């Protein structure tokens, strides 16, 4: 049973560019959340996708957008990259509505460096 | 708004010694609390969670945590640490907008655990 997978593992971009990160949820999960973890900080919630729609969003600008596909996989897009976007981007998945019997599983992350 | 405070940025203990990592939370209702561990270059692994019931929670790798509502704390403990426990530890609180308790997780800034041989 594959856990949460993310691609790519590492990425280098320059300021102003756009980037797309990908996530495949754990088998049986239908909800994907994205987190940003800056160096030396705890992860911060970006947004969550369920049924191909953004279900809730953290305090991130509109440059951060996402998408969920019918197979539950998800993409995180960041436009007009800034140096401050350099971080580890984590994807987490869960089966919604399990009332605490399940828990979120995190992927290994994508390390983004913006130069 | 919910928040999590981990007052210790770094903790150093000797191998075989006991460990306690502190965590305080701010939340209006009954919180859903978690401890995660992150090793270098790795993602987050759930050590344990508290949703309700017994306030002493057992987790993986010999860790346990105690929920104390009166102190708004959820400290992580281990009786005897191993060199492989060196990692970053995150306390977190789950914020639920619906009945699903893992809607959104708010993390503390983490405590880096160093182990002396």
mmCIF file with all atom_site columns, C-alpha atoms in Angstrom, chain B residues 2-113:
data_model
loop_
_atom_site.group_PDB
_atom_site.id
_atom_site.type_symbol
_atom_site.label_atom_id
_atom_site.label_alt_id
_atom_site.label_comp_id
_atom_site.label_asym_id
_atom_site.label_entity_id
_atom_site.label_seq_id
_atom_site.pdbx_PDB_ins_code
_atom_site.Cartn_x
_atom_site.Cartn_y
_atom_site.Cartn_z
_atom_site.occupancy
_atom_site.B_iso_or_equiv
_atom_site.pdbx_formal_charge
_atom_site.auth_seq_id
_atom_site.auth_comp_id
_atom_site.auth_asym_id
_atom_site.auth_atom_id
_atom_site.pdbx_PDB_model_num
ATOM 1   C CA . UNK B 1 2   ? -5.673  28.408 17.790 1.00 0.00 ? 2   UNK B CA 1
ATOM 2   C CA . UNK B 1 3   ? -1.947  28.391 18.408 1.00 0.00 ? 3   UNK B CA 1
ATOM 3   C CA . UNK B 1 4   ? 0.749   26.059 19.617 1.00 0.00 ? 4   UNK B CA 1
ATOM 4   C CA . UNK B 1 5   ? 3.836   27.048 21.579 1.00 0.00 ? 5   UNK B CA 1
ATOM 5   C CA . UNK B 1 6   ? 6.921   24.917 21.946 1.00 0.00 ? 6   UNK B CA 1
ATOM 6   C CA . UNK B 1 7   ? 9.105   26.912 24.324 1.00 0.00 ? 7   UNK B CA 1
ATOM 7   C CA . UNK B 1 8   ? 12.310  24.971 23.715 1.00 0.00 ? 8   UNK B CA 1
ATOM 8   C CA . UNK B 1 9   ? 13.965  25.413 20.336 1.00 0.00 ? 9   UNK B CA 1
ATOM 9   C CA . UNK B 1 10  ? 16.753  22.947 21.148 1.00 0.00 ? 10  UNK B CA 1
ATOM 10  C CA . UNK B 1 11  ? 16.987  20.199 23.752 1.00 0.00 ? 11  UNK B CA 1
ATOM 11  C CA . UNK B 1 12  ? 20.075  18.074 24.408 1.00 0.00 ? 12  UNK B CA 1
ATOM 12  C CA . UNK B 1 13  ? 19.944  14.870 26.418 1.00 0.00 ? 13  UNK B CA 1
ATOM 13  C CA . UNK B 1 14  ? 22.309  11.974 26.921 1.00 0.00 ? 14  UNK B CA 1
ATOM 14  C CA . UNK B 1 15  ? 21.510  8.607  25.413 1.00 0.00 ? 15  UNK B CA 1
ATOM 15  C CA . UNK B 1 16  ? 19.576  6.556  27.942 1.00 0.00 ? 16  UNK B CA 1
ATOM 16  C CA . UNK B 1 17  ? 18.295  9.600  29.809 1.00 0.00 ? 17  UNK B CA 1
ATOM 17  C CA . UNK B 1 18  ? 14.641  10.530 30.086 1.00 0.00 ? 18  UNK B CA 1
ATOM 18  C CA . UNK B 1 19  ? 13.063  13.149 27.854 1.00 0.00 ? 19  UNK B CA 1
ATOM 19  C CA . UNK B 1 20  ? 10.249  15.649 28.156 1.00 0.00 ? 20  UNK B CA 1
ATOM 20  C CA . UNK B 1 21  ? 9.354   18.074 25.366 1.00 0.00 ? 21  UNK B CA 1
ATOM 21  C CA . UNK B 1 22  ? 6.976   20.850 26.289 1.00 0.00 ? 22  UNK B CA 1
ATOM 22  C CA . UNK B 1 23  ? 3.940   21.993 24.363 1.00 0.00 ? 23  UNK B CA 1
ATOM 23  C CA . UNK B 1 24  ? 1.251   24.527 25.212 1.00 0.00 ? 24  UNK B CA 1
ATOM 24  C CA . UNK B 1 25  ? -1.786  25.214 23.085 1.00 0.00 ? 25  UNK B CA 1
ATOM 25  C CA . UNK B 1 26  ? -4.460  27.825 22.799 1.00 0.00 ? 26  UNK B CA 1
ATOM 26  C CA . UNK B 1 27  ? -7.859  26.531 21.759 1.00 0.00 ? 27  UNK B CA 1
ATOM 27  C CA . UNK B 1 28  ? -11.423 27.373 22.759 1.00 0.00 ? 28  UNK B CA 1
ATOM 28  C CA . UNK B 1 29  ? -12.928 23.905 22.789 1.00 0.00 ? 29  UNK B CA 1
ATOM 29  C CA . UNK B 1 30  ? -11.604 20.423 23.368 1.00 0.00 ? 30  UNK B CA 1
ATOM 30  C CA . UNK B 1 31  ? -8.485  20.265 21.257 1.00 0.00 ? 31  UNK B CA 1
ATOM 31  C CA . UNK B 1 32  ? -7.304  17.520 19.014 1.00 0.00 ? 32  UNK B CA 1
ATOM 32  C CA . UNK B 1 33  ? -3.593  17.263 19.725 1.00 0.00 ? 33  UNK B CA 1
ATOM 33  C CA . UNK B 1 34  ? -0.734  15.604 17.925 1.00 0.00 ? 34  UNK B CA 1
ATOM 34  C CA . UNK B 1 35  ? 2.986   15.044 18.130 1.00 0.00 ? 35  UNK B CA 1
ATOM 35  C CA . UNK B 1 36  ? 4.914   14.539 14.906 1.00 0.00 ? 36  UNK B CA 1
ATOM 36  C CA . UNK B 1 37  ? 8.571   13.742 14.333 1.00 0.00 ? 37  UNK B CA 1
ATOM 37  C CA . UNK B 1 38  ? 10.631  14.813 11.345 1.00 0.00 ? 38  UNK B CA 1
ATOM 38  C CA . UNK B 1 39  ? 14.052  13.377 10.652 1.00 0.00 ? 39  UNK B CA 1
ATOM 39  C CA . UNK B 1 40  ? 16.450  15.203 8.322  1.00 0.00 ? 40  UNK B CA 1
ATOM 40  C CA . UNK B 1 41  ? 15.238  15.002 4.750  1.00 0.00 ? 41  UNK B CA 1
ATOM 41  C CA . UNK B 1 42  ? 12.104  13.158 5.790  1.00 0.00 ? 42  UNK B CA 1
ATOM 42  C CA . UNK B 1 43  ? 8.431   13.969 5.920  1.00 0.00 ? 43  UNK B CA 1
ATOM 43  C CA . UNK B 1 44  ? 6.348   14.091 9.068  1.00 0.00 ? 44  UNK B CA 1
ATOM 44  C CA . UNK B 1 45  ? 5.591   10.927 11.012 1.00 0.00 ? 45  UNK B CA 1
ATOM 45  C CA . UNK B 1 46  ? 2.773   10.840 13.546 1.00 0.00 ? 46  UNK B CA 1
ATOM 46  C CA . UNK B 1 47  ? 3.990   9.741  16.985 1.00 0.00 ? 47  UNK B CA 1
ATOM 47  C CA . UNK B 1 48  ? 0.672   9.950  18.820 1.00 0.00 ? 48  UNK B CA 1
ATOM 48  C CA . UNK B 1 49  ? -2.605  11.817 18.985 1.00 0.00 ? 49  UNK B CA 1
ATOM 49  C CA . UNK B 1 50  ? -5.212  12.796 21.549 1.00 0.00 ? 50  UNK B CA 1
ATOM 50  C CA . UNK B 1 51  ? -8.848  13.177 20.600 1.00 0.00 ? 51  UNK B CA 1
ATOM 51  C CA . UNK B 1 52  ? -10.717 12.261 23.789 1.00 0.00 ? 52  UNK B CA 1
ATOM 52  C CA . UNK B 1 53  ? -10.749 9.788  26.664 1.00 0.00 ? 53  UNK B CA 1
ATOM 53  C CA . UNK B 1 54  ? -7.670  8.797  28.620 1.00 0.00 ? 54  UNK B CA 1
ATOM 54  C CA . UNK B 1 55  ? -5.425  11.824 29.010 1.00 0.00 ? 55  UNK B CA 1
ATOM 55  C CA . UNK B 1 56  ? -2.267  9.723  28.902 1.00 0.00 ? 56  UNK B CA 1
ATOM 56  C CA . UNK B 1 57  ? -1.658  8.697  25.326 1.00 0.00 ? 57  UNK B CA 1
ATOM 57  C CA . UNK B 1 58  ? 0.750   6.026  24.187 1.00 0.00 ? 58  UNK B CA 1
ATOM 58  C CA . UNK B 1 59  ? 2.466   6.358  20.844 1.00 0.00 ? 59  UNK B CA 1
ATOM 59  C CA . UNK B 1 60  ? 5.008   4.657  18.684 1.00 0.00 ? 60  UNK B CA 1
ATOM 60  C CA . UNK B 1 61  ? 8.714   4.291  19.442 1.00 0.00 ? 61  UNK B CA 1
ATOM 61  C CA . UNK B 1 62  ? 8.097   4.293  23.191 1.00 0.00 ? 62  UNK B CA 1
ATOM 62  C CA . UNK B 1 63  ? 6.743   7.849  23.373 1.00 0.00 ? 63  UNK B CA 1
ATOM 63  C CA . UNK B 1 64  ? 3.810   8.988  25.467 1.00 0.00 ? 64  UNK B CA 1
ATOM 64  C CA . UNK B 1 65  ? 2.100   12.333 26.052 1.00 0.00 ? 65  UNK B CA 1
ATOM 65  C CA . UNK B 1 66  ? -0.214  13.644 28.729 1.00 0.00 ? 66  UNK B CA 1
ATOM 66  C CA . UNK B 1 67  ? -3.060  16.067 28.059 1.00 0.00 ? 67  UNK B CA 1
ATOM 67  C CA . UNK B 1 68  ? -3.550  18.516 30.930 1.00 0.00 ? 68  UNK B CA 1
ATOM 68  C CA . UNK B 1 69  ? -6.522  20.758 30.296 1.00 0.00 ? 69  UNK B CA 1
ATOM 69  C CA . UNK B 1 70  ? -5.876  22.941 33.375 1.00 0.00 ? 70  UNK B CA 1
ATOM 70  C CA . UNK B 1 71  ? -2.393  23.782 32.087 1.00 0.00 ? 71  UNK B CA 1
ATOM 71  C CA . UNK B 1 72  ? -3.253  23.783 28.357 1.00 0.00 ? 72  UNK B CA 1
ATOM 72  C CA . UNK B 1 73  ? -0.338  21.434 27.885 1.00 0.00 ? 73  UNK B CA 1
ATOM 73  C CA . UNK B 1 74  ? 0.430   18.285 25.957 1.00 0.00 ? 74  UNK B CA 1
ATOM 74  C CA . UNK B 1 75  ? 3.996   17.355 26.856 1.00 0.00 ? 75  UNK B CA 1
ATOM 75  C CA . UNK B 1 76  ? 5.806   14.501 25.152 1.00 0.00 ? 76  UNK B CA 1
ATOM 76  C CA . UNK B 1 77  ? 7.843   12.047 27.213 1.00 0.00 ? 77  UNK B CA 1
ATOM 77  C CA . UNK B 1 78  ? 10.119  9.085  26.763 1.00 0.00 ? 78  UNK B CA 1
ATOM 78  C CA . UNK B 1 79  ? 11.774  7.225  29.657 1.00 0.00 ? 79  UNK B CA 1
ATOM 79  C CA . UNK B 1 80  ? 15.014  6.411  27.847 1.00 0.00 ? 80  UNK B CA 1
ATOM 80  C CA . UNK B 1 81  ? 16.130  8.028  24.594 1.00 0.00 ? 81  UNK B CA 1
ATOM 81  C CA . UNK B 1 82  ? 18.124  6.344  21.854 1.00 0.00 ? 82  UNK B CA 1
ATOM 82  C CA . UNK B 1 83  ? 20.539  8.018  19.441 1.00 0.00 ? 83  UNK B CA 1
ATOM 83  C CA . UNK B 1 84  ? 18.006  7.399  16.671 1.00 0.00 ? 84  UNK B CA 1
ATOM 84  C CA . UNK B 1 85  ? 15.542  9.726  18.425 1.00 0.00 ? 85  UNK B CA 1
ATOM 85  C CA . UNK B 1 86  ? 17.558  12.757 17.320 1.00 0.00 ? 86  UNK B CA 1
ATOM 86  C CA . UNK B 1 87  ? 15.147  14.698 15.126 1.00 0.00 ? 87  UNK B CA 1
ATOM 87  C CA . UNK B 1 88  ? 12.764  17.660 15.033 1.00 0.00 ? 88  UNK B CA 1
ATOM 88  C CA . UNK B 1 89  ? 9.576   17.256 17.046 1.00 0.00 ? 89  UNK B CA 1
ATOM 89  C CA . UNK B 1 90  ? 6.394   19.164 16.308 1.00 0.00 ? 90  UNK B CA 1
ATOM 90  C CA . UNK B 1 91  ? 3.398   19.590 18.537 1.00 0.00 ? 91  UNK B CA 1
ATOM 91  C CA . UNK B 1 92  ? 0.187   20.397 16.686 1.00 0.00 ? 92  UNK B CA 1
ATOM 92  C CA . UNK B 1 93  ? -3.496  21.072 17.223 1.00 0.00 ? 93  UNK B CA 1
ATOM 93  C CA . UNK B 1 94  ? -6.240  20.073 14.835 1.00 0.00 ? 94  UNK B CA 1
ATOM 94  C CA . UNK B 1 95  ? -8.775  22.703 13.865 1.00 0.00 ? 95  UNK B CA 1
ATOM 95  C CA . UNK B 1 96  ? -12.015 21.217 12.700 1.00 0.00 ? 96  UNK B CA 1
ATOM 96  C CA . UNK B 1 97  ? -14.657 23.182 10.863 1.00 0.00 ? 97  UNK B CA 1
ATOM 97  C CA . UNK B 1 98  ? -16.831 20.125 10.535 1.00 0.00 ? 98  UNK B CA 1
ATOM 98  C CA . UNK B 1 99  ? -17.028 16.805 12.284 1.00 0.00 ? 99  UNK B CA 1
ATOM 99  C CA . UNK B 1 100 ? -13.793 15.729 10.639 1.00 0.00 ? 100 UNK B CA 1
ATOM 100 C CA . UNK B 1 101 ? -11.110 16.231 13.218 1.00 0.00 ? 101 UNK B CA 1
ATOM 101 C CA . UNK B 1 102 ? -8.177  16.501 10.880 1.00 0.00 ? 102 UNK B CA 1
ATOM 102 C CA . UNK B 1 103 ? -9.419  19.337 8.690  1.00 0.00 ? 103 UNK B CA 1
ATOM 103 C CA . UNK B 1 104 ? -6.455  21.602 9.293  1.00 0.00 ? 104 UNK B CA 1
ATOM 104 C CA . UNK B 1 105 ? -3.449  21.152 11.517 1.00 0.00 ? 105 UNK B CA 1
ATOM 105 C CA . UNK B 1 106 ? -1.682  24.043 13.221 1.00 0.00 ? 106 UNK B CA 1
ATOM 106 C CA . UNK B 1 107 ? 1.908   23.294 14.095 1.00 0.00 ? 107 UNK B CA 1
ATOM 107 C CA . UNK B 1 108 ? 4.287   24.698 16.638 1.00 0.00 ? 108 UNK B CA 1
ATOM 108 C CA . UNK B 1 109 ? 7.719   25.822 15.529 1.00 0.00 ? 109 UNK B CA 1
ATOM 109 C CA . UNK B 1 110 ? 9.332   22.603 16.639 1.00 0.00 ? 110 UNK B CA 1
ATOM 110 C CA . UNK B 1 111 ? 11.953  21.416 19.105 1.00 0.00 ? 111 UNK B CA 1
ATOM 111 C CA . UNK B 1 112 ? 15.223  20.043 17.812 1.00 0.00 ? 112 UNK B CA 1
ATOM 112 C CA . UNK B 1 113 ? 16.361  17.078 19.925 1.00 0.00 ? 113 UNK B CA 1
#
